[in-house]
Amino acid sequence: MTAAKHLDSTAGDSVDRVAHALADSTRRSILRLVRDADIAAGDIAAEFPRISRPAVSQHLRVLRDAGLVDIRTAGKHRFYLANASGLVEIRQYLDEMWADNLQRLKLAAERTEWPDRARRTNQTPSKKRAPRGAPRRRGAAQP
């Protein structure tokens, strides 16, 4: 495997891990919860009373493995804080996909718009069309 392919592969793996982590609504809620302040795992679990503590721990592990949270330990406590840099690669991927689609949309719009403009500017005054939406006058004398 070439170095370039390996880099693409590892970047793709990272995007996959982040996308998987963000696909679950509970993990997205946890990420929002720890966005601005580090919070102890027990306090995070308390925010989700319908989910067992081991399940919350598993969600936190998925977020950690995806690089979306950092962990700080203090004694027996583990504090979690969102790591925005974990979103960089997926953001780049989405921006790239969006930019490609916008470029295709721009080209498609130009293909349909520019020929119409060319036809309108090449018309002789006697064949000039009324603006769109204007009522057409049939058989009436032109001023």
PDB file of C-alpha atoms in Angstrom:
ATOM      1  CA  MET A   1       0.000   0.000   0.000  1.00  0.00           C
ATOM      2  CA  THR A   2       1.426   3.394  -0.952  1.00  0.00           C
ATOM      3  CA  ALA A   3       1.855   6.141   1.642  1.00  0.00           C
ATOM      4  CA  ALA A   4      -0.888   8.236   0.007  1.00  0.00           C
ATOM      5  CA  LYS A   5      -3.353   5.337   0.039  1.00  0.00           C
ATOM      6  CA  HIS A   6      -2.489   4.601   3.672  1.00  0.00           C
ATOM      7  CA  LEU A   7      -3.137   8.235   4.636  1.00  0.00           C
ATOM      8  CA  ASP A   8      -6.464   8.187   2.788  1.00  0.00           C
ATOM      9  CA  SER A   9      -7.320   4.920   4.485  1.00  0.00           C
ATOM     10  CA  THR A  10      -6.532   6.192   7.984  1.00  0.00           C
ATOM     11  CA  ALA A  11      -8.387   9.451   7.317  1.00  0.00           C
ATOM     12  CA  GLY A  12     -11.340   7.427   6.048  1.00  0.00           C
ATOM     13  CA  ASP A  13     -11.224   5.268   9.178  1.00  0.00           C
ATOM     14  CA  SER A  14     -11.308   8.398  11.310  1.00  0.00           C
ATOM     15  CA  VAL A  15     -14.263   9.812   9.391  1.00  0.00           C
ATOM     16  CA  ASP A  16     -16.044   6.462   9.782  1.00  0.00           C
ATOM     17  CA  ARG A  17     -15.425   6.386  13.546  1.00  0.00           C
ATOM     18  CA  VAL A  18     -16.684   9.955  13.973  1.00  0.00           C
ATOM     19  CA  ALA A  19     -19.721   9.345  11.760  1.00  0.00           C
ATOM     20  CA  HIS A  20     -20.533   6.186  13.742  1.00  0.00           C
ATOM     21  CA  ALA A  21     -20.175   8.053  17.041  1.00  0.00           C
ATOM     22  CA  LEU A  22     -22.400  10.901  15.874  1.00  0.00           C
ATOM     23  CA  ALA A  23     -25.026   8.557  14.434  1.00  0.00           C
ATOM     24  CA  ASP A  24     -26.415   7.851  17.905  1.00  0.00           C
ATOM     25  CA  SER A  25     -28.642  10.514  19.485  1.00  0.00           C
ATOM     26  CA  THR A  26     -27.474   9.675  23.025  1.00  0.00           C
ATOM     27  CA  ARG A  27     -23.844  10.220  22.045  1.00  0.00           C
ATOM     28  CA  ARG A  28     -24.754  13.514  20.378  1.00  0.00           C
ATOM     29  CA  SER A  29     -26.510  14.557  23.610  1.00  0.00           C
ATOM     30  CA  ILE A  30     -23.453  13.594  25.669  1.00  0.00           C
ATOM     31  CA  LEU A  31     -21.234  15.566  23.317  1.00  0.00           C
ATOM     32  CA  ARG A  32     -23.444  18.642  23.726  1.00  0.00           C
ATOM     33  CA  LEU A  33     -23.360  18.172  27.492  1.00  0.00           C
ATOM     34  CA  VAL A  34     -19.554  18.185  27.647  1.00  0.00           C
ATOM     35  CA  ARG A  35     -19.070  20.838  24.971  1.00  0.00           C
ATOM     36  CA  ASP A  36     -18.226  23.732  27.306  1.00  0.00           C
ATOM     37  CA  ALA A  37     -17.127  22.133  30.592  1.00  0.00           C
ATOM     38  CA  ASP A  38     -15.536  18.902  31.729  1.00  0.00           C
ATOM     39  CA  ILE A  39     -18.049  16.738  33.544  1.00  0.00           C
ATOM     40  CA  ALA A  40     -17.529  13.631  35.663  1.00  0.00           C
ATOM     41  CA  ALA A  41     -18.726  10.353  34.182  1.00  0.00           C
ATOM     42  CA  GLY A  42     -21.168   9.855  37.073  1.00  0.00           C
ATOM     43  CA  ASP A  43     -22.700  13.288  36.478  1.00  0.00           C
ATOM     44  CA  ILE A  44     -23.044  12.512  32.787  1.00  0.00           C
ATOM     45  CA  ALA A  45     -24.780   9.228  33.620  1.00  0.00           C
ATOM     46  CA  ALA A  46     -27.133  11.086  36.002  1.00  0.00           C
ATOM     47  CA  GLU A  47     -28.321  13.164  33.031  1.00  0.00           C
ATOM     48  CA  PHE A  48     -29.593   9.974  31.376  1.00  0.00           C
ATOM     49  CA  PRO A  49     -31.720   8.210  34.012  1.00  0.00           C
ATOM     50  CA  ARG A  50     -33.251   5.785  31.491  1.00  0.00           C
ATOM     51  CA  ILE A  51     -29.833   4.461  30.470  1.00  0.00           C
ATOM     52  CA  SER A  52     -27.682   2.232  32.695  1.00  0.00           C
ATOM     53  CA  ARG A  53     -24.281   3.514  33.821  1.00  0.00           C
ATOM     54  CA  PRO A  54     -22.459   0.776  31.892  1.00  0.00           C
ATOM     55  CA  ALA A  55     -24.324   1.837  28.741  1.00  0.00           C
ATOM     56  CA  VAL A  56     -23.324   5.485  29.308  1.00  0.00           C
ATOM     57  CA  SER A  57     -19.721   4.309  29.820  1.00  0.00           C
ATOM     58  CA  GLN A  58     -19.890   2.471  26.497  1.00  0.00           C
ATOM     59  CA  HIS A  59     -21.154   5.631  24.776  1.00  0.00           C
ATOM     60  CA  LEU A  60     -18.288   7.586  26.331  1.00  0.00           C
ATOM     61  CA  ARG A  61     -15.826   4.954  25.097  1.00  0.00           C
ATOM     62  CA  VAL A  62     -17.156   5.264  21.533  1.00  0.00           C
ATOM     63  CA  LEU A  63     -16.823   9.067  21.733  1.00  0.00           C
ATOM     64  CA  ARG A  64     -13.275   8.727  23.112  1.00  0.00           C
ATOM     65  CA  ASP A  65     -12.251   6.208  20.434  1.00  0.00           C
ATOM     66  CA  ALA A  66     -13.544   8.612  17.774  1.00  0.00           C
ATOM     67  CA  GLY A  67     -11.434  11.411  19.253  1.00  0.00           C
ATOM     68  CA  LEU A  68     -14.510  13.482  20.145  1.00  0.00           C
ATOM     69  CA  VAL A  69     -13.861  13.719  23.901  1.00  0.00           C
ATOM     70  CA  ASP A  70     -10.796  14.102  26.081  1.00  0.00           C
ATOM     71  CA  ILE A  71     -10.541  12.478  29.504  1.00  0.00           C
ATOM     72  CA  ARG A  72      -8.965  13.991  32.593  1.00  0.00           C
ATOM     73  CA  THR A  73      -8.591  11.875  35.710  1.00  0.00           C
ATOM     74  CA  ALA A  74      -8.600  13.263  39.239  1.00  0.00           C
ATOM     75  CA  GLY A  75      -8.355  10.569  41.856  1.00  0.00           C
ATOM     76  CA  LYS A  76     -11.052   7.997  41.131  1.00  0.00           C
ATOM     77  CA  HIS A  77     -13.044  10.369  38.920  1.00  0.00           C
ATOM     78  CA  ARG A  78     -12.897  10.667  35.148  1.00  0.00           C
ATOM     79  CA  PHE A  79     -13.911  13.981  33.619  1.00  0.00           C
ATOM     80  CA  TYR A  80     -14.955  14.273  29.984  1.00  0.00           C
ATOM     81  CA  LEU A  81     -14.678  17.335  27.766  1.00  0.00           C
ATOM     82  CA  ALA A  82     -15.549  17.653  24.078  1.00  0.00           C
ATOM     83  CA  ASN A  83     -12.594  17.777  21.714  1.00  0.00           C
ATOM     84  CA  ALA A  84     -13.588  19.907  18.720  1.00  0.00           C
ATOM     85  CA  SER A  85     -10.481  18.866  16.784  1.00  0.00           C
ATOM     86  CA  GLY A  86     -12.037  15.402  16.523  1.00  0.00           C
ATOM     87  CA  LEU A  87     -14.538  16.892  14.080  1.00  0.00           C
ATOM     88  CA  VAL A  88     -11.939  18.366  11.705  1.00  0.00           C
ATOM     89  CA  GLU A  89     -11.669  15.442   9.284  1.00  0.00           C
ATOM     90  CA  ILE A  90     -15.406  14.836   9.013  1.00  0.00           C
ATOM     91  CA  ARG A  91     -15.932  18.571   8.556  1.00  0.00           C
ATOM     92  CA  GLN A  92     -13.378  18.583   5.731  1.00  0.00           C
ATOM     93  CA  TYR A  93     -15.108  15.584   4.168  1.00  0.00           C
ATOM     94  CA  LEU A  94     -18.530  17.259   4.347  1.00  0.00           C
ATOM     95  CA  ASP A  95     -17.157  20.577   3.062  1.00  0.00           C
ATOM     96  CA  GLU A  96     -15.556  18.764   0.133  1.00  0.00           C
ATOM     97  CA  MET A  97     -18.782  16.944  -0.691  1.00  0.00           C
ATOM     98  CA  TRP A  98     -20.796  20.169  -0.357  1.00  0.00           C
ATOM     99  CA  ALA A  99     -18.352  22.151  -2.505  1.00  0.00           C
ATOM    100  CA  ASP A 100     -18.460  19.485  -5.234  1.00  0.00           C
ATOM    101  CA  ASN A 101     -22.266  19.566  -5.255  1.00  0.00           C
ATOM    102  CA  LEU A 102     -22.342  23.368  -5.305  1.00  0.00           C
ATOM    103  CA  GLN A 103     -19.953  23.414  -8.255  1.00  0.00           C
ATOM    104  CA  ARG A 104     -22.138  20.931 -10.164  1.00  0.00           C
ATOM    105  CA  LEU A 105     -25.238  23.002  -9.353  1.00  0.00           C
ATOM    106  CA  LYS A 106     -23.510  26.187 -10.545  1.00  0.00           C
ATOM    107  CA  LEU A 107     -22.488  24.546 -13.815  1.00  0.00           C
ATOM    108  CA  ALA A 108     -25.991  23.172 -14.382  1.00  0.00           C
ATOM    109  CA  ALA A 109     -27.544  26.571 -13.695  1.00  0.00           C
ATOM    110  CA  GLU A 110     -25.128  28.268 -16.092  1.00  0.00           C
ATOM    111  CA  ARG A 111     -25.870  25.719 -18.809  1.00  0.00           C
ATOM    112  CA  THR A 112     -29.591  26.480 -18.621  1.00  0.00           C
ATOM    113  CA  GLU A 113     -29.414  30.213 -17.872  1.00  0.00           C
ATOM    114  CA  TRP A 114     -26.748  31.437 -20.283  1.00  0.00           C
ATOM    115  CA  PRO A 115     -28.332  30.092 -23.500  1.00  0.00           C
ATOM    116  CA  ASP A 116     -31.612  31.826 -22.537  1.00  0.00           C
ATOM    117  CA  ARG A 117     -29.788  35.108 -21.943  1.00  0.00           C
ATOM    118  CA  ALA A 118     -27.988  34.821 -25.259  1.00  0.00           C
ATOM    119  CA  ARG A 119     -31.268  34.302 -27.085  1.00  0.00           C
ATOM    120  CA  ARG A 120     -32.887  37.282 -25.335  1.00  0.00           C
ATOM    121  CA  THR A 121     -30.014  39.660 -26.117  1.00  0.00           C
ATOM    122  CA  ASN A 122     -29.883  38.609 -29.790  1.00  0.00           C
ATOM    123  CA  GLN A 123     -33.587  39.330 -30.432  1.00  0.00           C
ATOM    124  CA  THR A 124     -34.563  42.200 -32.661  1.00  0.00           C
ATOM    125  CA  PRO A 125     -36.678  44.977 -31.064  1.00  0.00           C
ATOM    126  CA  SER A 126     -39.783  43.922 -32.997  1.00  0.00           C
ATOM    127  CA  LYS A 127     -39.584  40.418 -31.554  1.00  0.00           C
ATOM    128  CA  LYS A 128     -38.914  41.487 -27.986  1.00  0.00           C
ATOM    129  CA  ARG A 129     -40.830  39.471 -25.448  1.00  0.00           C
ATOM    130  CA  ALA A 130     -42.873  40.894 -22.636  1.00  0.00           C
ATOM    131  CA  PRO A 131     -41.419  40.314 -19.172  1.00  0.00           C
ATOM    132  CA  ARG A 132     -42.386  37.037 -17.557  1.00  0.00           C
ATOM    133  CA  GLY A 133     -45.714  37.217 -15.805  1.00  0.00           C
ATOM    134  CA  ALA A 134     -46.876  40.246 -17.799  1.00  0.00           C
ATOM    135  CA  PRO A 135     -50.241  39.825 -19.530  1.00  0.00           C
ATOM    136  CA  ARG A 136     -49.948  39.154 -23.227  1.00  0.00           C
ATOM    137  CA  ARG A 137     -51.687  41.462 -25.601  1.00  0.00           C
ATOM    138  CA  ARG A 138     -53.086  39.622 -28.564  1.00  0.00           C
ATOM    139  CA  GLY A 139     -54.307  41.552 -31.511  1.00  0.00           C
ATOM    140  CA  ALA A 140     -54.030  44.895 -29.748  1.00  0.00           C
ATOM    141  CA  ALA A 141     -52.233  47.678 -31.494  1.00  0.00           C
ATOM    142  CA  GLN A 142     -48.802  48.472 -30.172  1.00  0.00           C
ATOM    143  CA  PRO A 143     -48.296  52.121 -29.152  1.00  0.00           C
TER     144      PRO A 143
END
